[in-house]
CSV table of C-alpha atoms in Angstrom, one decimal:
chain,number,residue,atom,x,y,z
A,1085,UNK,CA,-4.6,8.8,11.6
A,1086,UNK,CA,-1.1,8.6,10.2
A,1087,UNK,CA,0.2,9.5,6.6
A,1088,UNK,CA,-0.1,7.5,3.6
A,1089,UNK,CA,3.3,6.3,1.9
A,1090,UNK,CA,3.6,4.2,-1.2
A,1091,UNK,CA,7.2,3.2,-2.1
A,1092,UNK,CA,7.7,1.8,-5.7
A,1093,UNK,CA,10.2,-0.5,-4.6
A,1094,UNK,CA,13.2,-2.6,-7.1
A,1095,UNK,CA,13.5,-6.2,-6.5
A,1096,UNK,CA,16.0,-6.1,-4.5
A,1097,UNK,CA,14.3,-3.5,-2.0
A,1098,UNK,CA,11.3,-5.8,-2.2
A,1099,UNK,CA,13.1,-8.7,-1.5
A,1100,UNK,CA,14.8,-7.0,1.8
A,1101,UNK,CA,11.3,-6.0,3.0
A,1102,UNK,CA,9.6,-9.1,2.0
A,1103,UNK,CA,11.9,-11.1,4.0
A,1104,UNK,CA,11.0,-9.3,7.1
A,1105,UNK,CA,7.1,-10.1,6.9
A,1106,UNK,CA,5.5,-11.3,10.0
A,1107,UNK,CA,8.7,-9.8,12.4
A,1108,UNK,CA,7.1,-6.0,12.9
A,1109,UNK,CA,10.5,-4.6,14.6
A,1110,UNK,CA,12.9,-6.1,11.4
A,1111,UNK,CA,10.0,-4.7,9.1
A,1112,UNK,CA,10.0,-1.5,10.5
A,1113,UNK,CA,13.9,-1.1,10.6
A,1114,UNK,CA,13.7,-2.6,6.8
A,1115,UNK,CA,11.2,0.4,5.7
A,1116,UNK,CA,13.1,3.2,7.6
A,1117,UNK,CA,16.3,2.1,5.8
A,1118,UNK,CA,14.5,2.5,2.8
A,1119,UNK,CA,12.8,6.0,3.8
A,1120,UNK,CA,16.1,7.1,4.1
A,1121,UNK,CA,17.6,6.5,1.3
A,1122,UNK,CA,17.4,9.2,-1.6
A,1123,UNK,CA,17.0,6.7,-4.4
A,1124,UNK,CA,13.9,4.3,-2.5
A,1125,UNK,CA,12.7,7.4,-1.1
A,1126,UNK,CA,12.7,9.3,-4.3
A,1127,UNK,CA,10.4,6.9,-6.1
A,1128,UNK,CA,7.5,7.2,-3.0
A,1129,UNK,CA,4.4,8.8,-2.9
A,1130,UNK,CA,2.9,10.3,-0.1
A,1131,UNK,CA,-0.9,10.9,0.4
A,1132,UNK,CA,-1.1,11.7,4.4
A,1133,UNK,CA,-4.5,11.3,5.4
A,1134,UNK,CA,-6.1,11.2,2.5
A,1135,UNK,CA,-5.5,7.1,2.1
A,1136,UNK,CA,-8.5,6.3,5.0
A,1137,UNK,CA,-11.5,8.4,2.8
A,1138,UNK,CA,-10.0,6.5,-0.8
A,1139,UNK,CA,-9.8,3.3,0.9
A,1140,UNK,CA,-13.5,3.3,2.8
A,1141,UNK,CA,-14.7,5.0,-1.0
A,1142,UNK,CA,-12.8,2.4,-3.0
A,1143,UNK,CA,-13.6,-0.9,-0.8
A,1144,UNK,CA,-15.9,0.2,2.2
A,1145,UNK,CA,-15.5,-3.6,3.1
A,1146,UNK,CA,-12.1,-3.7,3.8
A,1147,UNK,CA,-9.7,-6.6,3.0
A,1148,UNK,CA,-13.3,-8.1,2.5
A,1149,UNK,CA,-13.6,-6.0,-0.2
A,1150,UNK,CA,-13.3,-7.4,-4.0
A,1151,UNK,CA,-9.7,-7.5,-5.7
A,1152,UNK,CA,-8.2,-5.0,-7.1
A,1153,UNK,CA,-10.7,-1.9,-5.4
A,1154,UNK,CA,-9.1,-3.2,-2.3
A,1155,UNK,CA,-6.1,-3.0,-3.5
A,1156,UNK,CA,-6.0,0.6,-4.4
A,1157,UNK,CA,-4.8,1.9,-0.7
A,1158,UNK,CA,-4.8,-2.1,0.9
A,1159,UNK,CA,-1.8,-3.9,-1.0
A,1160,UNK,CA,-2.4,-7.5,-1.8
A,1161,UNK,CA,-1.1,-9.0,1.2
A,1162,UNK,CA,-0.5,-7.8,4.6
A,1163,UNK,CA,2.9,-7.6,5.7
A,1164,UNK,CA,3.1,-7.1,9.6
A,1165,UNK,CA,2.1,-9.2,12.5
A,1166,UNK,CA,0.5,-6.4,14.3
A,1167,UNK,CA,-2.2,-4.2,12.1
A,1168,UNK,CA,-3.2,-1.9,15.0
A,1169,UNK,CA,0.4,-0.4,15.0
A,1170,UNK,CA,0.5,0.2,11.6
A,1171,UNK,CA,-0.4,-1.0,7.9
A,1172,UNK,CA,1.8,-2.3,5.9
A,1173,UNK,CA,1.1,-4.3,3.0
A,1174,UNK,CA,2.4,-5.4,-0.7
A,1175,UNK,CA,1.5,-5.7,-3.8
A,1176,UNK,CA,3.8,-7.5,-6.4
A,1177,UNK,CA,3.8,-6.1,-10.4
A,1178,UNK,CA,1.5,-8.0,-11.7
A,1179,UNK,CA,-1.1,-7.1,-8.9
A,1180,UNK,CA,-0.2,-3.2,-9.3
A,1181,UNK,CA,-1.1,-3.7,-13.2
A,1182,UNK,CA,-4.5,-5.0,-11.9
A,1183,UNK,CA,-4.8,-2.3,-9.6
A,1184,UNK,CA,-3.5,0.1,-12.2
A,1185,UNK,CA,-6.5,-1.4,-15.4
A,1186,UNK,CA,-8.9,-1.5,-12.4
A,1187,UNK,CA,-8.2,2.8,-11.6
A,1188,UNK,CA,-8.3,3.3,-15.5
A,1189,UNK,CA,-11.9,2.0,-15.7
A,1190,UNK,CA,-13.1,4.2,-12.8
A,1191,UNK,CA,-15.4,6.4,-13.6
A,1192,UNK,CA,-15.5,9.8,-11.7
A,1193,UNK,CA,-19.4,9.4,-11.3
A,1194,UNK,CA,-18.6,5.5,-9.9
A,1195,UNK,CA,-15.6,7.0,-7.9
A,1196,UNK,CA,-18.2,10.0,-6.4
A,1197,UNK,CA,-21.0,7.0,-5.6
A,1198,UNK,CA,-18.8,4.6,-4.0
């Protein structure tokens, strides 16, 4: 299981990932750019393994699951060609603010039943 990473990207760092969906070898080089640069990579969180437990709690069905649990750890939209290799996804700012209302009405006793 690999780390979780969630970058909080500008438009123009969205817009030089974005343009690399679908070509996994031009996405990847696009998001280890970013990892190494101090400003992008300032603005990431990191949740290493704990991403796999919050996702099956959150939307046990996956990219099945209802919008905007699944959206919580899954993006809105994959982003690679490949999902074995890796996950990568997006979500634009009017999906995180969905994502975000959604997390605010989460109860801890919903949360510990999911």
């Amino acid at each position: 299981m690999q780390r979780g990473l969630h970058l909080r990207l500008t438009p123009a760092e969205a817009a030089r990932v974005l343009v690399t969906a679908g070509d996994d070898p031009a996405l990847r080089a696009a998001l280890a750019a970013l990892e190494e640069d101090v400003a992008a990579s300032g603005r990431a969180g990191e949740i290493d393994k704990a991403w796999d437990p919050i996702a099956c709690a959150l939307a046990p069905e996956g990219p099945a699951a209802d919008w905007p649990a699944r959206g919580v750890i899954g993006g809105a939209r994959s982003l690679q060609h490949d999902a074995d290799a890796s996950w990568v996804t997006h979500s634009s700012p009017a999906e995180v603010r969905d994502v975000a209302a959604f997390l605010a009405a989460l109860t801890d006793p919903a949360f510990r039943t999911a």
